Amino acid sequence: MSRIVRSPHPFEHFTIDLLNATDEDLREVAETLGLGLNLDELRYIRDHYLIQERKTTDVELQTFDQTLSEHCSHKTFGGVIHTPEGTVDGLLNTYLRGLIDELEPDWCYSVFEDNAGIVDLTDEVGIAIKVETHNHPSAIEPFGGAATGLGGVIRDVLGVWANPIACTDVLCFGPLDYDYSKLPAGVKHPSYIFSGVVDGIGSYGNSIGIPTVNGATVFHEDYTGNVVVYAGCVGVLRKDQYIRNVKPGDNVLLVGGRTGRDGIHGVTFASAELTEESEEVSRPAVQIANPIEEEKIKRAIKEVSERRLGSGITDIGGGGLSCGVCETANSYGLGVEAHIDRVPLKATDMAPWEIWISESQERMLLAVPPDNLEEVLQIFEDEQVETTVLGQYNSTGEATLYHHGIKIAQLELEALFNPPKIERSTSWKPPTLEEPEIPEPDDLGAVLLKLLAAYNITSKEKVVRRYDQEVKGQTVVKPLQGWKAGPNNGAVLKPLDDSWKGVAISSGINPRYGQIDPYWMAAAAIDEAVRNNVAVGGRRISLLDNFTWGNPEYEDRLGGLVYACRACYDVGKAYGTPFVSGKDSLYNESPLGPVTPTLLITALGIVPDIRKAVTMDLKEAGNFVYLIGETKPELGGSEYYHLHRQLGASVPKLDADRSMAAYRRLTEAMDAGYVRACHDLSEGGLGVSAAEMAFTGDLGMDLELSCVPTSEEMRDDFILFSESCGRLLVEVKPENKDAFETVMTGSTVAKVGEVKEEATLTVRKGGAILVELPLEELIGAWKTPLEVPR
Amino acid sequence: MKREDIKVLLMRAPGTNCDLETVRAFRDLGVQADLVHVQKVFRDKNLLDYDILVLPGGFSYGDYVRSGAIQAKEMEYRIGKEMVEFVDTGRPVIGICNGFQVLVETGFLPGFEGRSQYPEAALANSSHGYQNRWIRMKNVGKGNCTMLAHVPEDHVISCPIAHGEGRFILPSDRREKLLQRLYDNDQIVWRYVKADGSFADGEWWDNPNGAFHDIAGICNPEGNVLGLMPHPERAYYGYLMPEWTKAGAPETYGDGRVFFDSIVKYVESKF
């Protein structure tokens, strides 16, 4: 006899009898209802209903399914993990949130507890920030997946009452020249995904009128089957606008777009591996974007927020209403009564469970006290946004749902949000890798030109220009510098009309290092993000983590993840940079295997006076060029090795204490006005960085390799292309030479060159000229390879 | 009239998004700038309470159908009469980017014979898709567009463009004739130029969208309705200019200020 029985109600609704259900029965129920719950979770639910002494319903089981999914509950980051070095009770609490308790920053306003992290800009004003992934949907439907990814993260920022002012995007694709004949069934070609994702982000961000100010475009074989789309959003709010005070009797107000069948089981899909059938099975999981709807919502919420009329807010994203409604009730220690049939629909024949879990876009949930309801409804009406009062919060501790007056679910929130922690074990062994033997090249200039044209270094102008970078007129340091459009280290925004205070946004990502060592990959990503931030004038930096990893149920993948988290803790502590928000995307596996372990670090810094912000272009002939930091023979995972199709083993190992000390001194030098230009050294090392500074500023540079501080005797090509962490090039006026050197005392720093009028980059060692190239040729190489397919 | 008495109406529709920087520019010049939703303007029908009407950039109603088309039809239907009256009084109307598209769709621009029933020009899909980058445009007007009287002749402004549709074109069978008419009426105001100040001559990059005759902005024959694709409001302050860190002096104003300053000065002296 089937355990699933249709209810007598005049709409689709089922009761499910889980009493004495065997594992086999449970699996069958899960499969019939399309649930992603594992056996342990199903047993937990069965036992819960045994105590409740009643049958469950489809709506209830679907709610458990959504809430317990990896996407919503982050059970891997919350679970107990047995590692060779001991047991970790929660990666998030131990390493990421744990850092906050350790550092005790008094400028973190709200971290890891809401839709977005909030830090102080001034005493009264806070900056909210969140970065999300939208990988799985983008693999299936690149345009829609990427667009809704951006839409979702903007709602996260709205979901802390903040007004969004900027977006970020970091995109990771397979090689654009990937051999079509090697593509497995179900995997779309990187160039198709690339154009769809770039257009999707552009279409959403441009239409809603939020500038995209920072990002990266990265290429790696492993992203062929697992495209990675990171979208971030920064918002601003007065801190007293951050109201979270929901009381029994407050209204549950749904605002925004209508609910449809787009985005059913999105979180279940996001918490599973991609397969050949994903296209067909999971297409409905990808939502459809309507940026103008969100633009209207944004205006209305800004108004409600400024007038402080709501008592709580959250976005409707993964898990749909089921998560939004239940999570808010649970987080305020309340219960809730909601009427599903009031939800405005795109398709009128939807079953209640579908309405309840649909992830249709552009919807937000507000809690509104009865006295303010009329005013709030008027605000949304003025912006032409549809609103629905779904029900009220109460003090029952339960979510009770009705459809046309008939009770269809009664969920005990305590049980819903406190499932048993998962327990897993790890193993991770360093891969056996060797240092390649690469013959020393005769012509370093030719190598430099090749590196500038490498996909991971080449100009991303053709992507960046698709996005509005300066709408709102607050982008002070833009992603591309000046008329030559060189790559700035980070963006600087001026969010307040009446203050010169700014925020700096930057990022760090090193996919190739992850194949050598996830710990040092994570350390390098944090360093890169922080260094980029410091380079434009940022300080008091907070970080966001976004892990993209393979299936954590495999011990090696999880082992690597644990090491990466440890690096976050270690480096975060040494740098004094707390994590304020984050998001993990696991299960990035495709027929081509797991994704390369990827950690995106986003850094948010404060710039006390944007008039002192620093860009990377050379400013004036005759100025001196200094190199901060030590160069080591660390080319494992470098672009230089990659030119030779080698990975190598000598991954850059960050010396966190020395690096941070140097950054602090550099900041001091910037404040004193000694720094005319500053650029970080990353992919392609010193050679690429020097070339970028020169051609962006349209000024030549003389570089003397024998002056570069190295840890040991090194080959010229290694000095020029090593990717050691912690290094920056700085331009200083001759008259500030002594003052600059005094400020930098204690750190590794050396004058390595000069700015010249003549438009060439010249690299010498002793008397010998190693590289002599016109700027035009350098910028030509840098701008050539990446064509946006049209 | 006194500067502080000048009232600017910035009308926004769902999807309008360059309102913030435009309001900021006008307020910096000491005039009153009200940002009002189109629906409210439709209800209140109080256009004539204002001295300057501005349609800021953005993607009104998602630019579905055609850029600016929905907002244009809605305005025509709801406040068409008031719009005509406003224009007839000689008060300045400025459409930037999407606002320019709305003015073409409503028939106010080019407006050879007064307001036309159907669009007489188009701001079509650009030759290279959506782009946001800086361009240079030259003031080529000979005095008909009176609100720009305080922008020197041949003055070049650097400012950004940010659009996917903005390629100014005229009906191909009458293109040359109509161009002559634009010249005869002194309606061509802004043209894209190269770094040395010479006309872009249709060459991509300096002419960012393939616009006919490098046209970036035009006015009506009477000179009081002006539309342009580039965004002077995003070049209003020094710290928004592309190479301000090299030039120094972020406190000063940017290239775009002269544009707004001229409009305000004109209203100040004329009305």
Short mmCIF file of C-alpha atoms in Angstrom, two decimals, chain A residues 333-490:
data_model
loop_
_atom_site.label_atom_id
_atom_site.label_comp_id
_atom_site.label_asym_id
_atom_site.label_seq_id
_atom_site.Cartn_x
_atom_site.Cartn_y
_atom_site.Cartn_z
CA GLY A 333 11.40 32.92 18.59
CA LEU A 334 7.88 33.21 17.23
CA GLY A 335 5.39 31.18 15.25
CA VAL A 336 3.49 32.11 12.14
CA GLU A 337 0.19 31.58 10.41
CA ALA A 338 0.18 31.93 6.63
CA HIS A 339 -2.43 31.52 3.91
CA ILE A 340 -0.88 30.07 0.79
CA ASP A 341 -3.88 30.77 -1.45
CA ARG A 342 -3.34 34.53 -1.08
CA VAL A 343 -0.02 34.37 -2.96
CA PRO A 344 -0.40 36.01 -6.39
CA LEU A 345 0.45 33.43 -9.03
CA LYS A 346 1.81 33.32 -12.55
CA ALA A 347 0.18 29.92 -13.13
CA THR A 348 -3.16 29.50 -11.37
CA ASP A 349 -3.06 25.70 -11.27
CA MET A 350 -0.12 25.46 -8.90
CA ALA A 351 -0.32 23.03 -5.99
CA PRO A 352 0.15 24.51 -2.53
CA TRP A 353 3.52 22.79 -2.06
CA GLU A 354 4.74 24.34 -5.30
CA ILE A 355 3.63 27.81 -4.25
CA TRP A 356 5.27 27.29 -0.88
CA ILE A 357 8.73 26.35 -2.21
CA SER A 358 8.86 28.16 -5.56
CA GLU A 359 11.94 30.35 -5.88
CA SER A 360 10.42 32.81 -8.34
CA GLN A 361 12.52 35.95 -8.35
CA GLU A 362 12.07 39.50 -7.15
CA ARG A 363 10.15 38.76 -3.98
CA MET A 364 10.82 40.00 -0.46
CA LEU A 365 9.18 39.29 2.85
CA LEU A 366 8.55 42.10 5.31
CA ALA A 367 7.27 41.99 8.85
CA VAL A 368 5.06 44.99 9.44
CA PRO A 369 3.40 46.04 12.71
CA PRO A 370 -0.38 46.50 12.31
CA ASP A 371 -0.18 50.25 12.91
CA ASN A 372 2.22 50.77 10.01
CA LEU A 373 0.59 48.44 7.52
CA GLU A 374 -1.46 51.00 5.64
CA GLU A 375 1.51 53.31 5.18
CA VAL A 376 3.72 50.48 3.95
CA LEU A 377 1.10 49.27 1.47
CA GLN A 378 0.81 52.81 0.11
CA ILE A 379 4.56 53.04 -0.45
CA PHE A 380 4.57 49.85 -2.49
CA GLU A 381 1.50 50.94 -4.41
CA ASP A 382 3.20 54.21 -5.33
CA GLU A 383 6.06 52.21 -6.81
CA GLN A 384 3.60 49.90 -8.59
CA VAL A 385 4.66 46.83 -6.62
CA GLU A 386 2.15 44.11 -5.74
CA THR A 387 1.76 43.28 -2.02
CA THR A 388 0.02 40.48 -0.14
CA VAL A 389 -0.53 40.03 3.57
CA LEU A 390 0.02 36.29 3.93
CA GLY A 391 -0.80 36.11 7.61
CA GLN A 392 0.59 37.09 10.98
CA TYR A 393 3.38 36.11 13.30
CA ASN A 394 2.28 34.60 16.59
CA SER A 395 3.87 33.10 19.66
CA THR A 396 3.12 29.43 18.99
CA GLY A 397 6.57 28.32 17.84
CA GLU A 398 4.86 26.66 14.89
CA ALA A 399 4.27 27.48 11.27
CA THR A 400 0.64 26.78 10.47
CA LEU A 401 -0.33 26.93 6.83
CA TYR A 402 -3.76 27.19 5.25
CA HIS A 403 -4.98 26.86 1.70
CA HIS A 404 -8.52 28.10 1.04
CA GLY A 405 -9.15 27.89 4.75
CA ILE A 406 -8.01 24.29 5.09
CA LYS A 407 -5.00 23.54 7.24
CA ILE A 408 -2.36 21.89 5.08
CA ALA A 409 0.68 21.93 7.30
CA GLN A 410 1.70 22.46 10.87
CA LEU A 411 5.44 22.61 11.39
CA GLU A 412 7.20 22.66 14.70
CA LEU A 413 9.99 25.17 14.08
CA GLU A 414 12.22 23.77 16.79
CA ALA A 415 12.32 20.41 15.00
CA LEU A 416 12.67 22.02 11.60
CA PHE A 417 15.72 24.08 12.48
CA ASN A 418 17.53 21.72 14.80
CA PRO A 419 18.21 18.52 12.91
CA PRO A 420 21.08 16.37 14.17
CA LYS A 421 24.48 17.62 13.04
CA ILE A 422 26.11 15.63 10.33
CA GLU A 423 29.36 13.89 11.12
CA ARG A 424 32.06 13.34 8.58
CA SER A 425 35.68 12.30 8.37
CA THR A 426 38.40 13.71 6.19
CA SER A 427 41.59 12.74 4.54
CA TRP A 428 43.71 14.94 2.37
CA LYS A 429 47.16 14.10 1.18
CA PRO A 430 49.35 16.49 -0.73
CA PRO A 431 49.37 15.48 -4.38
CA THR A 432 52.66 14.17 -5.69
CA LEU A 433 53.92 17.06 -7.73
CA GLU A 434 57.32 17.95 -9.02
CA GLU A 435 59.00 21.15 -9.96
CA PRO A 436 59.32 21.22 -13.75
CA GLU A 437 62.61 21.82 -15.47
CA ILE A 438 62.11 24.76 -17.74
CA PRO A 439 65.01 25.93 -19.86
CA GLU A 440 65.93 29.54 -19.20
CA PRO A 441 64.50 31.61 -22.06
CA ASP A 442 66.75 33.73 -24.26
CA ASP A 443 64.16 36.42 -24.78
CA LEU A 444 62.35 37.47 -21.61
CA GLY A 445 60.48 40.14 -23.56
CA ALA A 446 58.85 37.52 -25.74
CA VAL A 447 57.77 35.63 -22.61
CA LEU A 448 56.36 38.80 -21.10
CA LEU A 449 54.28 39.44 -24.21
CA LYS A 450 52.92 35.90 -24.07
CA LEU A 451 52.07 36.28 -20.41
CA LEU A 452 50.25 39.56 -21.00
CA ALA A 453 48.15 37.74 -23.57
CA ALA A 454 47.41 34.78 -21.26
CA TYR A 455 43.68 34.39 -20.61
CA ASN A 456 44.04 34.92 -16.88
CA ILE A 457 46.05 38.12 -17.33
CA THR A 458 44.70 39.70 -20.51
CA SER A 459 42.47 42.75 -20.36
CA LYS A 460 38.91 41.94 -19.30
CA GLU A 461 37.75 45.23 -20.78
CA LYS A 462 35.33 43.51 -23.10
CA VAL A 463 33.59 42.01 -20.08
CA VAL A 464 33.85 45.04 -17.81
CA ARG A 465 32.43 47.44 -20.42
CA ARG A 466 29.26 45.34 -20.60
CA TYR A 467 28.52 46.50 -17.08
CA ASP A 468 27.69 49.97 -15.97
CA GLN A 469 30.52 50.79 -13.59
CA GLU A 470 29.58 54.32 -12.61
CA VAL A 471 25.82 54.79 -12.51
CA LYS A 472 24.91 56.74 -9.34
CA GLY A 473 28.09 58.81 -9.79
CA GLN A 474 29.91 57.36 -6.79
CA THR A 475 32.65 55.30 -8.44
CA VAL A 476 35.81 57.21 -7.67
CA VAL A 477 38.34 54.52 -8.57
CA LYS A 478 36.85 52.55 -11.45
CA PRO A 479 37.66 48.97 -12.41
CA LEU A 480 39.57 50.17 -15.47
CA GLN A 481 41.98 53.04 -14.99
CA GLY A 482 41.94 56.06 -17.27
CA TRP A 483 41.72 56.24 -21.03
CA LYS A 484 44.14 53.34 -21.43
CA ALA A 485 41.88 51.21 -19.23
CA GLY A 486 44.53 49.42 -17.19
CA PRO A 487 43.48 47.04 -14.41
CA ASN A 488 42.94 48.86 -11.12
CA ASN A 489 43.60 46.91 -7.94
CA GLY A 490 40.17 47.54 -6.49
#
